[in-house]
Coordinates of C-alpha atoms in Angstrom, one line a residue:
Chain A
M339 CA -27.1 0.0 -20.5
T340 CA -24.8 -2.8 -18.9
I341 CA -24.4 -2.8 -15.3
A342 CA -20.6 -3.2 -14.3
I343 CA -21.4 -3.8 -10.6
S344 CA -24.1 -5.2 -9.1
I345 CA -24.4 -5.9 -5.1
A346 CA -27.7 -7.2 -3.9
D347 CA -27.9 -7.2 0.1
L348 CA -24.0 -7.7 1.0
K349 CA -23.3 -8.3 4.5
K350 CA -19.7 -9.1 5.8
T351 CA -19.1 -10.1 9.4
Y352 CA -15.4 -10.3 10.2
G353 CA -14.1 -13.6 12.5
N354 CA -13.8 -10.9 15.3
G355 CA -17.5 -10.3 15.0
F356 CA -17.1 -7.2 13.4
E357 CA -20.3 -6.6 10.9
A358 CA -18.0 -4.4 8.4
L359 CA -21.3 -4.5 6.2
K360 CA -24.8 -4.9 6.9
G361 CA -26.8 -5.3 3.7
I362 CA -25.3 -3.1 1.4
S363 CA -26.9 -3.0 -2.1
L364 CA -25.5 -1.1 -5.1
E365 CA -25.2 -0.6 -9.2
V366 CA -22.9 1.1 -10.9
E367 CA -23.1 1.4 -14.5
E368 CA -20.6 0.4 -17.7
G369 CA -18.5 3.8 -18.4
D370 CA -19.1 5.4 -14.7
F371 CA -16.8 7.3 -12.9
F372 CA -17.9 6.1 -9.5
A373 CA -17.2 7.6 -6.0
L374 CA -17.3 5.2 -3.0
L375 CA -17.5 7.5 0.3
G376 CA -17.4 7.0 3.6
P377 CA -15.3 7.5 6.9
N378 CA -12.5 5.3 8.2
G379 CA -14.1 1.9 9.3
A380 CA -17.1 2.4 7.0
G381 CA -16.7 -0.6 4.7
K382 CA -15.3 1.1 1.8
S383 CA -12.4 -1.4 1.4
T384 CA -14.7 -4.8 2.6
T385 CA -16.9 -3.8 -0.2
I386 CA -14.0 -3.4 -2.8
G387 CA -12.6 -6.5 -1.2
V388 CA -15.2 -8.7 -2.0
L389 CA -15.5 -7.5 -5.7
S390 CA -11.8 -8.4 -5.9
T391 CA -12.3 -11.7 -3.8
L392 CA -9.9 -11.0 -1.2
V393 CA -12.7 -11.0 1.4
K394 CA -15.3 -13.7 1.5
R395 CA -18.9 -12.4 1.7
T396 CA -21.3 -13.7 5.0
S397 CA -23.9 -13.5 2.3
G398 CA -25.2 -11.5 -0.6
K399 CA -24.8 -11.5 -4.0
V400 CA -22.1 -10.0 -6.2
Q401 CA -22.3 -9.5 -10.3
V402 CA -19.6 -8.1 -12.1
F403 CA -20.7 -7.4 -15.8
G404 CA -24.0 -9.6 -15.2
K405 CA -22.1 -12.7 -14.5
N406 CA -21.8 -14.2 -10.9
V407 CA -18.7 -13.8 -9.0
D408 CA -19.2 -17.3 -7.8
T409 CA -20.1 -19.0 -10.9
H410 CA -18.0 -17.2 -13.3
I411 CA -15.0 -17.1 -10.9
Y412 CA -12.5 -16.2 -13.9
E413 CA -14.4 -14.2 -16.4
T414 CA -15.2 -11.6 -13.6
K415 CA -11.8 -11.5 -12.3
Y416 CA -10.2 -10.8 -15.8
D417 CA -12.5 -8.3 -16.3
L418 CA -11.4 -6.4 -12.7
G419 CA -8.5 -4.5 -12.0
L420 CA -7.7 -3.7 -8.5
V421 CA -5.6 -0.6 -6.9
P422 CA -5.1 -1.4 -3.6
Q423 CA -4.6 1.0 -0.5
E424 CA -1.7 -0.5 0.6
F425 CA 1.6 -1.4 -1.6
N426 CA 1.5 -4.9 -2.5
F427 CA 4.1 -5.3 -4.9
N428 CA 7.2 -7.0 -4.6
Q429 CA 9.6 -4.2 -3.4
F430 CA 12.5 -6.3 -4.5
E431 CA 11.0 -6.5 -8.1
K432 CA 12.3 -4.1 -10.8
V433 CA 9.4 -1.7 -11.4
Q434 CA 9.1 -3.1 -15.3
D435 CA 9.2 -6.9 -13.9
V436 CA 6.0 -5.9 -11.3
V437 CA 4.2 -5.2 -14.4
I438 CA 5.1 -7.9 -16.6
T439 CA 4.6 -10.4 -13.5
Q440 CA 1.1 -9.2 -13.1
A441 CA 0.6 -9.0 -16.9
G442 CA 1.5 -13.0 -16.9
Y443 CA -0.7 -13.8 -14.3
Y444 CA -3.9 -12.8 -16.3
G445 CA -2.0 -14.9 -19.3
L446 CA -0.9 -12.2 -21.7
P447 CA 2.0 -13.4 -23.8
K448 CA 5.3 -12.3 -22.8
K449 CA 5.9 -10.0 -25.7
L450 CA 2.5 -8.5 -25.2
A451 CA 3.6 -7.8 -21.8
I452 CA 6.1 -6.1 -22.2
K453 CA 4.4 -3.9 -24.6
R454 CA 1.7 -3.1 -22.2
S455 CA 4.3 -2.3 -19.4
E456 CA 5.8 0.1 -21.8
K457 CA 2.7 1.7 -22.5
Y458 CA 1.1 2.4 -19.3
L459 CA 4.6 3.0 -17.5
R460 CA 5.2 5.9 -20.0
K461 CA 1.8 6.9 -19.3
L462 CA 2.2 7.3 -15.8
G463 CA 6.0 8.6 -16.1
L464 CA 7.5 5.6 -14.9
W465 CA 9.3 4.7 -18.1
E466 CA 12.6 6.0 -17.1
K467 CA 12.4 4.5 -13.5
R468 CA 11.5 0.9 -15.6
D469 CA 15.1 -0.9 -14.5
E470 CA 15.2 0.4 -10.7
Q471 CA 14.1 -1.5 -7.8
S472 CA 10.5 -0.4 -6.9
R473 CA 11.5 -0.3 -3.3
S474 CA 13.4 2.8 -4.4
L475 CA 10.5 4.7 -5.9
S476 CA 8.5 7.6 -3.8
G477 CA 5.2 7.1 -2.3
G478 CA 3.4 9.0 -5.4
M479 CA 5.7 6.6 -7.9
K480 CA 4.5 3.5 -6.1
R481 CA 0.9 4.4 -6.6
R482 CA 1.2 5.1 -10.0
L483 CA 3.2 1.4 -10.3
M484 CA 0.1 0.0 -8.9
I485 CA -2.3 1.8 -11.3
A486 CA 0.2 0.4 -14.7
R487 CA -0.2 -2.9 -12.6
A488 CA -3.9 -3.1 -12.8
L489 CA -4.2 -1.8 -16.1
A490 CA -1.7 -4.2 -17.5
H491 CA -4.3 -6.7 -18.9
E492 CA -6.7 -3.6 -19.9
P493 CA -9.5 -4.5 -17.4
R494 CA -13.1 -3.3 -18.3
L495 CA -13.4 -2.2 -14.3
L496 CA -10.8 -0.9 -12.9
I497 CA -11.2 0.2 -8.8
L498 CA -9.1 2.4 -6.7
D499 CA -8.7 2.3 -3.4
E500 CA -7.4 5.8 -2.2
P501 CA -5.2 5.9 -5.2
T502 CA -3.8 9.4 -4.2
A503 CA -3.4 9.0 -0.5
G504 CA -0.6 11.0 0.4
V505 CA 0.1 12.2 -3.0
D506 CA 1.1 15.9 -3.7
I507 CA -1.5 18.3 -5.4
E508 CA 0.6 18.6 -8.7
L509 CA 1.1 14.7 -9.1
R510 CA -2.4 14.5 -7.9
R511 CA -4.1 16.6 -10.5
S512 CA -2.1 14.6 -13.1
M513 CA -3.2 11.7 -11.8
W514 CA -6.5 12.9 -12.5
K515 CA -6.0 13.6 -15.8
F516 CA -4.8 10.3 -16.5
L517 CA -7.9 8.4 -14.8
G518 CA -10.1 10.8 -16.6
D519 CA -8.7 10.2 -20.1
I520 CA -9.0 5.8 -18.9
N521 CA -12.4 6.6 -18.4
A522 CA -13.3 8.0 -21.6
S523 CA -11.8 5.4 -23.2
G524 CA -14.5 3.3 -22.1
T525 CA -13.2 1.7 -18.3
T526 CA -15.3 1.8 -15.8
I527 CA -13.8 3.2 -12.8
V528 CA -14.5 3.1 -8.9
L529 CA -12.9 5.0 -6.8
T530 CA -12.5 5.5 -2.8
T531 CA -11.1 8.5 -1.7
H532 CA -10.9 10.8 1.5
Y533 CA -10.4 13.9 -0.9
L534 CA -13.9 14.8 -1.7
E535 CA -12.5 17.6 -4.1
E536 CA -11.5 14.4 -6.0
A537 CA -14.9 12.8 -5.8
E538 CA -16.5 15.5 -7.0
Q539 CA -13.9 16.5 -10.1
L540 CA -13.8 13.1 -11.4
C541 CA -17.2 11.1 -10.5
R542 CA -20.3 11.1 -12.0
N543 CA -22.6 9.4 -9.9
I544 CA -21.6 8.7 -5.6
A545 CA -22.5 6.3 -2.7
I546 CA -21.6 7.2 0.7
I547 CA -21.6 4.3 2.9
D548 CA -21.1 4.7 6.5
D549 CA -21.1 2.2 9.1
G550 CA -21.7 -0.7 6.7
L551 CA -25.1 0.9 4.8
I552 CA -25.2 3.0 2.2
I553 CA -26.8 6.1 3.3
E554 CA -26.8 8.1 -0.1
N555 CA -26.6 7.0 -3.7
T556 CA -27.2 9.2 -6.4
S557 CA -25.6 11.3 -9.4
M558 CA -22.9 13.7 -8.2
R559 CA -25.4 16.6 -9.7
N560 CA -28.3 15.6 -8.1
L561 CA -26.3 15.3 -4.5
L562 CA -24.8 18.8 -4.9
T563 CA -28.1 20.4 -5.7
Q564 CA -28.8 18.8 -2.4
L565 CA -26.7 22.0 -0.9
D566 CA -29.5 23.9 1.3
S567 CA -26.3 26.9 1.5
E568 CA -23.0 27.5 0.2
T569 CA -20.4 29.9 1.4
F570 CA -18.3 31.9 -0.9
I571 CA -15.1 34.1 -0.1
L572 CA -14.8 37.0 -2.0
D573 CA -11.7 39.2 -2.5
S574 CA -11.6 42.8 -3.5
F575 CA -9.2 44.9 -5.2
T576 CA -9.2 47.5 -2.6
N577 CA -9.9 47.9 1.2
I578 CA -13.4 46.7 1.6
G579 CA -13.8 49.5 4.6
N580 CA -16.9 49.1 7.1
L581 CA -18.8 45.9 6.2
P582 CA -21.3 46.4 3.7
N583 CA -24.5 46.5 4.8
V584 CA -26.5 44.1 2.2
Q585 CA -29.9 43.6 2.1
I586 CA -30.8 40.8 0.7
D587 CA -33.2 37.8 2.3
G588 CA -31.2 34.5 2.9
V589 CA -27.7 36.2 2.4
S590 CA -25.2 37.0 5.4
I591 CA -22.3 38.8 4.9
R592 CA -18.9 38.6 7.2
K593 CA -15.8 40.8 7.1
L594 CA -12.9 38.4 7.0
D595 CA -10.1 41.2 6.7
D596 CA -9.6 44.4 4.9
K597 CA -9.9 42.9 1.4
S598 CA -12.0 39.9 1.8
L599 CA -15.4 39.1 2.6
E600 CA -17.1 35.8 3.4
V601 CA -20.6 35.2 1.9
T602 CA -23.2 32.8 3.1
L603 CA -26.0 32.2 0.4
S604 CA -28.8 30.1 0.6
A605 CA -30.1 27.5 -2.3
E606 CA -32.5 29.9 -3.3
N607 CA -30.1 33.1 -3.8
N608 CA -28.4 34.4 -6.4
I609 CA -24.5 35.4 -6.3
N610 CA -25.0 38.1 -9.2
Q611 CA -27.6 39.6 -6.9
V612 CA -24.4 40.0 -4.0
F613 CA -22.1 41.5 -6.6
I614 CA -24.7 44.2 -7.8
E615 CA -25.3 45.1 -4.2
L616 CA -21.6 45.2 -3.8
D617 CA -20.4 47.0 -6.8
R618 CA -23.5 49.7 -5.8
M619 CA -21.3 50.0 -2.3
G620 CA -18.5 50.7 -4.4
V621 CA -16.6 46.8 -3.7
K622 CA -15.0 45.6 -6.6
V623 CA -14.8 42.0 -6.6
S624 CA -11.4 40.3 -8.0
S625 CA -12.2 36.5 -7.2
L626 CA -14.1 34.3 -5.6
R627 CA -13.9 30.5 -4.2
N628 CA -15.7 28.3 -2.1
K629 CA -15.1 28.5 1.5
T630 CA -15.1 24.7 1.8
N631 CA -15.6 22.1 -0.9
R632 CA -19.4 21.5 -1.5
L633 CA -19.0 17.9 -1.3
E634 CA -17.1 18.0 1.8
Q635 CA -20.3 20.2 3.2
L636 CA -22.8 17.4 1.8
F637 CA -20.4 14.5 3.1
L638 CA -20.2 15.5 6.9
S639 CA -24.1 16.7 6.6
R640 CA -25.1 13.2 5.7
L641 CA -22.9 11.7 8.0
E642 CA -24.4 14.0 11.0
R643 CA -27.8 12.8 9.9
N644 CA -26.7 9.4 10.2
G645 CA -25.2 9.8 13.5
S646 CA -21.9 8.7 12.8
K647 CA -18.9 10.0 15.3
Chain B
M117 CA -9.2 -19.3 -18.8
F118 CA -8.3 -20.8 -21.8
D119 CA -5.3 -23.3 -21.3
N120 CA -2.9 -21.1 -23.1
H121 CA -3.4 -18.6 -20.4
K122 CA -3.2 -21.0 -17.5
Y123 CA 0.3 -22.1 -18.6
I124 CA 1.3 -18.7 -19.3
A125 CA 0.5 -18.0 -15.1
F126 CA 1.9 -21.2 -14.6
K127 CA 5.4 -20.4 -16.3
T128 CA 5.2 -16.6 -14.6
I129 CA 5.0 -18.2 -11.2
V130 CA 7.9 -20.4 -11.7
T131 CA 10.4 -17.7 -13.6
R132 CA 9.0 -15.4 -10.3
E133 CA 10.1 -18.0 -7.8
V134 CA 13.3 -18.8 -9.6
R135 CA 14.4 -15.1 -10.2
R136 CA 13.6 -14.7 -6.3
F137 CA 15.6 -17.5 -5.2
S138 CA 18.5 -16.7 -7.4
R139 CA 18.7 -13.1 -6.7
I140 CA 19.6 -13.9 -3.2
W141 CA 21.8 -16.8 -4.2
V142 CA 23.9 -16.0 -1.3
Q143 CA 21.3 -16.9 1.4
T144 CA 19.7 -19.6 -0.8
L145 CA 22.3 -21.8 -2.8
V146 CA 25.6 -21.4 -1.4
P147 CA 25.0 -21.9 2.6
P148 CA 23.4 -25.3 1.8
A149 CA 26.5 -26.1 -0.3
I150 CA 29.0 -25.3 2.3
T151 CA 27.0 -26.9 5.2
I152 CA 26.9 -30.1 3.2
C153 CA 30.7 -29.4 1.6
L154 CA 31.4 -29.8 5.6
Y155 CA 29.6 -33.0 6.2
F156 CA 31.6 -34.3 3.2
V157 CA 34.8 -33.0 5.1
I158 CA 34.0 -34.0 8.7
F159 CA 32.3 -36.8 8.2
G160 CA 33.0 -38.6 5.5
N161 CA 36.8 -37.7 5.2
L162 CA 37.7 -37.3 8.6
V163 CA 35.8 -39.5 11.0
G164 CA 34.9 -41.5 7.8
R165 CA 38.6 -42.9 7.4
R166 CA 38.0 -44.5 11.0
I167 CA 34.3 -45.7 10.5
G168 CA 35.5 -47.5 7.6
E169 CA 32.6 -49.3 5.7
M170 CA 28.9 -48.9 6.0
G171 CA 26.2 -51.2 4.4
G172 CA 29.0 -52.7 2.4
F173 CA 30.4 -49.2 1.3
Q174 CA 33.1 -46.8 2.0
Y175 CA 31.7 -44.5 4.5
M176 CA 31.8 -41.3 2.3
E177 CA 30.2 -42.9 -0.4
F178 CA 27.1 -44.2 2.1
I179 CA 26.5 -40.6 3.0
I180 CA 26.6 -39.1 -0.1
P181 CA 22.9 -40.0 -1.3
G182 CA 21.6 -39.0 2.3
L183 CA 23.5 -35.8 2.4
I184 CA 21.8 -35.0 -1.3
M185 CA 18.3 -35.9 -0.3
M186 CA 19.0 -34.0 3.0
S187 CA 20.0 -30.7 0.9
V188 CA 16.5 -31.3 -1.4
I189 CA 14.4 -31.7 1.1
Q190 CA 15.2 -29.0 3.3
N191 CA 15.6 -26.4 0.4
S192 CA 12.2 -27.7 -1.7
Y193 CA 10.5 -27.3 1.9
S194 CA 12.2 -23.9 2.7
N195 CA 12.0 -22.6 -0.4
V196 CA 8.2 -22.7 -0.4
V197 CA 7.7 -21.8 3.0
S198 CA 9.8 -18.4 2.8
S199 CA 8.6 -17.4 -0.7
F200 CA 4.8 -18.0 -0.1
Y201 CA 4.7 -16.7 4.2
S202 CA 6.9 -13.6 2.6
A203 CA 4.2 -12.9 0.0
K204 CA 1.5 -13.5 3.2
F205 CA 3.6 -10.8 4.9
Q206 CA 3.9 -8.5 2.4
K207 CA 0.7 -8.9 0.9
T208 CA 2.3 -9.5 -2.3
V209 CA 0.1 -12.9 -2.5
E210 CA -3.1 -10.4 -3.1
E211 CA -1.4 -9.7 -6.6
L212 CA -2.2 -13.8 -7.6
L213 CA -5.7 -14.1 -5.6
V214 CA -7.1 -11.5 -8.0
A215 CA -5.8 -12.8 -10.8
P216 CA -7.8 -15.2 -13.1
I217 CA -5.7 -18.8 -12.0
P218 CA -7.0 -22.1 -10.6
N219 CA -6.0 -23.0 -7.3
Y220 CA -3.9 -26.2 -8.8
I221 CA -2.2 -23.9 -11.1
I222 CA -1.1 -21.4 -8.1
L223 CA 0.0 -24.6 -6.1
S224 CA 1.9 -25.9 -9.4
G225 CA 3.7 -23.1 -10.1
L226 CA 4.9 -22.6 -5.8
I227 CA 5.8 -26.2 -5.7
A228 CA 7.9 -25.9 -8.9
G229 CA 9.6 -23.1 -7.9
G230 CA 10.6 -25.3 -4.8
M231 CA 11.5 -28.1 -7.0
C232 CA 13.7 -25.7 -8.7
R233 CA 15.8 -24.7 -5.7
G234 CA 15.6 -28.1 -4.2
L235 CA 17.0 -29.5 -7.0
A236 CA 19.4 -26.5 -8.0
V237 CA 21.1 -27.3 -4.7
G238 CA 20.9 -31.2 -5.0
V239 CA 22.8 -30.5 -8.5
I240 CA 25.5 -28.4 -6.5
V241 CA 25.8 -30.9 -3.8
T242 CA 26.0 -33.5 -6.3
V243 CA 29.0 -32.2 -8.2
M244 CA 30.7 -31.4 -4.9
S245 CA 30.5 -34.8 -3.8
L246 CA 32.3 -35.8 -7.1
L247 CA 35.6 -33.7 -5.3
F248 CA 35.3 -36.7 -2.4
S249 CA 34.2 -39.7 -4.1
D250 CA 33.1 -41.4 -7.5
L251 CA 29.5 -41.4 -8.3
N252 CA 28.3 -44.6 -10.4
I253 CA 24.6 -44.2 -10.5
Q254 CA 23.1 -47.8 -10.2
Y255 CA 19.5 -47.2 -11.4
P256 CA 18.9 -43.6 -12.6
A257 CA 15.6 -43.7 -13.2
I258 CA 14.8 -44.4 -9.4
T259 CA 17.1 -42.0 -8.4
V260 CA 15.7 -39.3 -10.6
S261 CA 11.8 -40.1 -9.8
I262 CA 12.7 -40.5 -6.2
I263 CA 14.5 -37.1 -5.7
L264 CA 11.7 -35.6 -8.0
L265 CA 8.9 -37.1 -5.7
T266 CA 10.6 -36.1 -2.7
S267 CA 10.9 -32.5 -3.7
I268 CA 7.3 -32.2 -4.7
L269 CA 6.3 -33.6 -1.2
F270 CA 8.4 -31.3 0.8
S271 CA 7.4 -28.5 -1.2
L272 CA 3.4 -29.0 -0.6
A273 CA 4.5 -29.8 3.2
G274 CA 6.3 -26.1 3.3
F275 CA 3.0 -24.7 1.1
I276 CA 0.9 -26.3 4.4
N277 CA 3.2 -24.8 6.9
A278 CA 3.2 -20.9 5.0
I279 CA -0.6 -21.1 5.5
F280 CA -0.7 -21.7 8.7
A281 CA 2.7 -19.7 9.9
N282 CA 1.5 -15.9 11.4
S283 CA 5.1 -15.4 12.1
F284 CA 8.7 -15.4 10.8
D285 CA 9.3 -18.0 14.1
D286 CA 6.2 -20.2 12.9
I287 CA 8.1 -21.0 9.5
A288 CA 11.3 -22.0 11.4
I289 CA 9.7 -24.4 14.0
I290 CA 8.6 -27.0 11.7
P291 CA 12.1 -27.3 9.9
T292 CA 14.1 -26.9 13.1
F293 CA 12.2 -29.3 15.4
V294 CA 10.4 -31.8 13.1
L295 CA 12.0 -32.2 9.5
T296 CA 16.1 -32.0 10.9
P297 CA 15.4 -35.0 13.3
L298 CA 13.3 -36.8 11.1
I299 CA 16.4 -36.3 8.1
Y300 CA 18.9 -37.0 10.9
L301 CA 17.2 -39.9 12.4
G302 CA 16.2 -41.5 8.7
G303 CA 19.6 -42.9 8.1
V304 CA 21.2 -40.4 6.2
F305 CA 24.3 -41.4 8.4
Y306 CA 24.0 -45.1 9.0
S307 CA 22.7 -48.2 8.3
V308 CA 19.5 -48.9 10.3
Q309 CA 20.8 -52.7 10.5
L310 CA 23.0 -50.8 13.0
L311 CA 20.1 -50.0 15.4
P312 CA 18.8 -52.6 18.0
T313 CA 15.3 -54.1 16.8
F314 CA 13.3 -51.6 18.7
W315 CA 14.8 -48.5 17.1
Q316 CA 14.6 -50.1 14.0
I317 CA 11.1 -50.5 14.2
V318 CA 11.0 -46.9 15.4
S319 CA 12.8 -45.9 11.9
A320 CA 10.0 -47.6 9.9
L321 CA 7.7 -45.2 10.9
N322 CA 9.9 -42.3 9.8
P323 CA 8.7 -41.4 6.2
I324 CA 12.2 -39.7 5.3
F325 CA 13.8 -43.1 6.2
Y326 CA 12.3 -44.2 2.9
M327 CA 13.3 -41.6 0.8
V328 CA 17.1 -41.5 1.8
N329 CA 17.1 -45.6 1.3
A330 CA 15.4 -45.4 -2.1
F331 CA 17.8 -42.8 -3.2
R332 CA 20.6 -44.8 -1.9
F333 CA 19.3 -47.8 -3.6
G334 CA 19.0 -46.0 -7.1
I335 CA 23.0 -44.4 -6.5
L336 CA 24.5 -47.5 -4.7
G337 CA 22.5 -50.3 -5.6
S338 CA 21.9 -51.3 -1.8
S339 CA 19.4 -50.2 0.6
D340 CA 17.7 -51.0 3.9
I341 CA 14.1 -51.6 2.4
D342 CA 11.9 -52.4 -0.9
V343 CA 12.5 -49.3 -3.0
R344 CA 8.4 -49.9 -3.5
W345 CA 7.4 -49.1 -0.3
A346 CA 9.4 -45.5 -1.1
F347 CA 7.2 -45.1 -4.2
L348 CA 4.2 -46.0 -2.3
I349 CA 4.5 -43.9 0.6
L350 CA 5.6 -41.0 -1.8
F351 CA 2.7 -41.1 -3.7
I352 CA 0.5 -41.4 -0.4
F353 CA 1.7 -38.8 1.1
I354 CA 1.7 -36.6 -2.2
A355 CA -2.1 -37.2 -2.9
V356 CA -2.7 -36.6 0.9
L357 CA -0.9 -33.0 1.0
Y358 CA -1.9 -31.9 -2.6
T359 CA -6.0 -32.4 -1.5
C360 CA -5.0 -30.5 2.0
C361 CA -3.5 -28.0 0.0
I362 CA -6.3 -27.4 -2.6
W363 CA -8.3 -27.1 0.0
L364 CA -6.3 -24.9 2.1
L365 CA -6.3 -22.5 -0.9
R366 CA -10.1 -23.2 -1.8
S367 CA -11.1 -22.3 1.9
G368 CA -8.5 -19.1 1.7
K369 CA -7.4 -20.1 5.1
G370 CA -4.9 -17.5 6.2
I371 CA -4.8 -15.7 3.0
R372 CA -8.6 -14.5 2.4
T373 CA -10.3 -12.7 5.2

C-alpha cells in the first residue's frame, strides 16, 4: 500500500517562540479517509500548513506519495488539494472564475479548466451561481466553492481544514455524501473537524493531536472499542411509571421523564440484556440513541488524560 | 512542472491581474488620465505659453514625454503593490503559494500585470497628449525599450513594497514620499541645464532622471544625458531588484509563516 502522507518528527516553532508542533510523526495510507482531531491551537492547522507549504517547518521530514516535499516541490504540490479553514479566494471574482483560475495555476488548459469547473460546481450545487460574484454566496456555498476549487486539478490527496464549520446540518450531510463519493473514487482525504460525529461517520483512521503532540493514532474502529462505557437514551411507547429495578452488573438506569430512561452500560455488557429486563417489567422501548457521540466521549477522555485544559 | 504548464500558469496570473484592474477601471485607468490631462491644460497650455521654450522645444512638447513616463512609473508600481498586498491581506495569495508554480513564474506574471496597467495608462495619456501637441517619435526603438524597461523596474519595486507592507498605509508611503518627489525632481517639468551645478549633480543621483531623459530623447531626439547611461542604470536596477524579489519569494518573507 502506498503511503500518501509520511511525517517524521515534525517540529514547528513560530517566530514569537510558540511551539506549535513538538515532533509529530504520522502516516496516512493512500485511499484513506483520515481524521486529524484536536482542540483549538493543538497544531492541526499548522500540520496542514506544513503539508501545503504555507507554513515553514522548523525540522522534520515530510513526504507526499513517497516524494520529499523539499526535493519534489512541484510533484508533491500537484498531488495535493487544499481546502483551508478561512475563505481565501478573491471575493470579487465570479464563482466559475475562482475555479478556472485555480485550475490555470495548476497548468490546466482553459478548455479542460472550464470542463472541470462545470463538473465540480454542478456536483456541489453551485452551477446556477457560476456567474455571480463569489462574495454574494452564503457561508456554506463559499465552503463548497473552496472544495470545487481544490478539486479542479483532481488531486490524489485532498486536505480539508474544518470544511463544514458553520454549515447547517442538511448541507453538512450532503457534503459528507460528496466527500464519501470522492474518497470512494480513490482520492485520499485528510479532514480536521470539530464535529466529532462527522469524523466518526466518514473516517476510517484517526489521529488526535494535543499541545503539539499526537496522543492517539489508530483506526476509528479500534478507538471506539476502547470506550469503557456507553450511555443510551431509551424512549418508551407508554408511561414508564416507577424507575424499573433492573439488576444487571455494570448497568445503571436513571429515569429522565415519564417516557424516557438513561441507561449506562459498561463495555462487557450487552444492550439486549437491558431490553429483555425492561420488557419483562412492561416497558416497551420505541427508540434508542447514544446520549453523546461515542467519539466525543473518547476524545474528551484522551485530552483529559493528556492534561489538556 | 512542464513548460506548457508554466506558460498556462503565467498566462493565468496575467489574465487575473488584467481582469482585476479592468474591473475597477474607474479607480485604475480614469484618475491618472484625468490628472495628466490637468497637467497638460495647466502646465502645458496655460503656464507653458508664458514659459515659451524649454530645451529647444515648446514647453508642452517638452513635458509630454515626462508626463507619459510619470504615469507609467506610478501605475506599474501601484498595480503590483496594491494587487499583491491585497492578495496577502485577503489571503488569496495562498492560492498561488500552494500551486506548483515556480517563483519566477509568479513574479513574472505579477510584473507583466503591472506592465499591462502601466502601459495601458501610458497609451491613454499619449492619446490624450495628441489633443495638445503633435507627437513625432524620433527613435521608436529607444522610446519603446525605455518605457518597457522602466515599467518592469517599477513593477519589481512595487512587489518589494508589497512584501514588506503590513498595512494599507505601508503601500502608500513609498509612492507618496519617495516615488513622487523623485519623479518631480527627475526633470519631468524642466531641463536640468536650468539648475545650478550643485543641483545638477544631485539630479544625476536620481535614477528616474535618466529614464525621463532617455524617453524624451526617444520622442524628441534631445536629452540632458547620454541614453546609454539610462539603459545601463535600468539593467542594473532590474537585475538587483529581480534578484531581491526572487530571494524574498523563496524565503517566504511576509507570505509564509
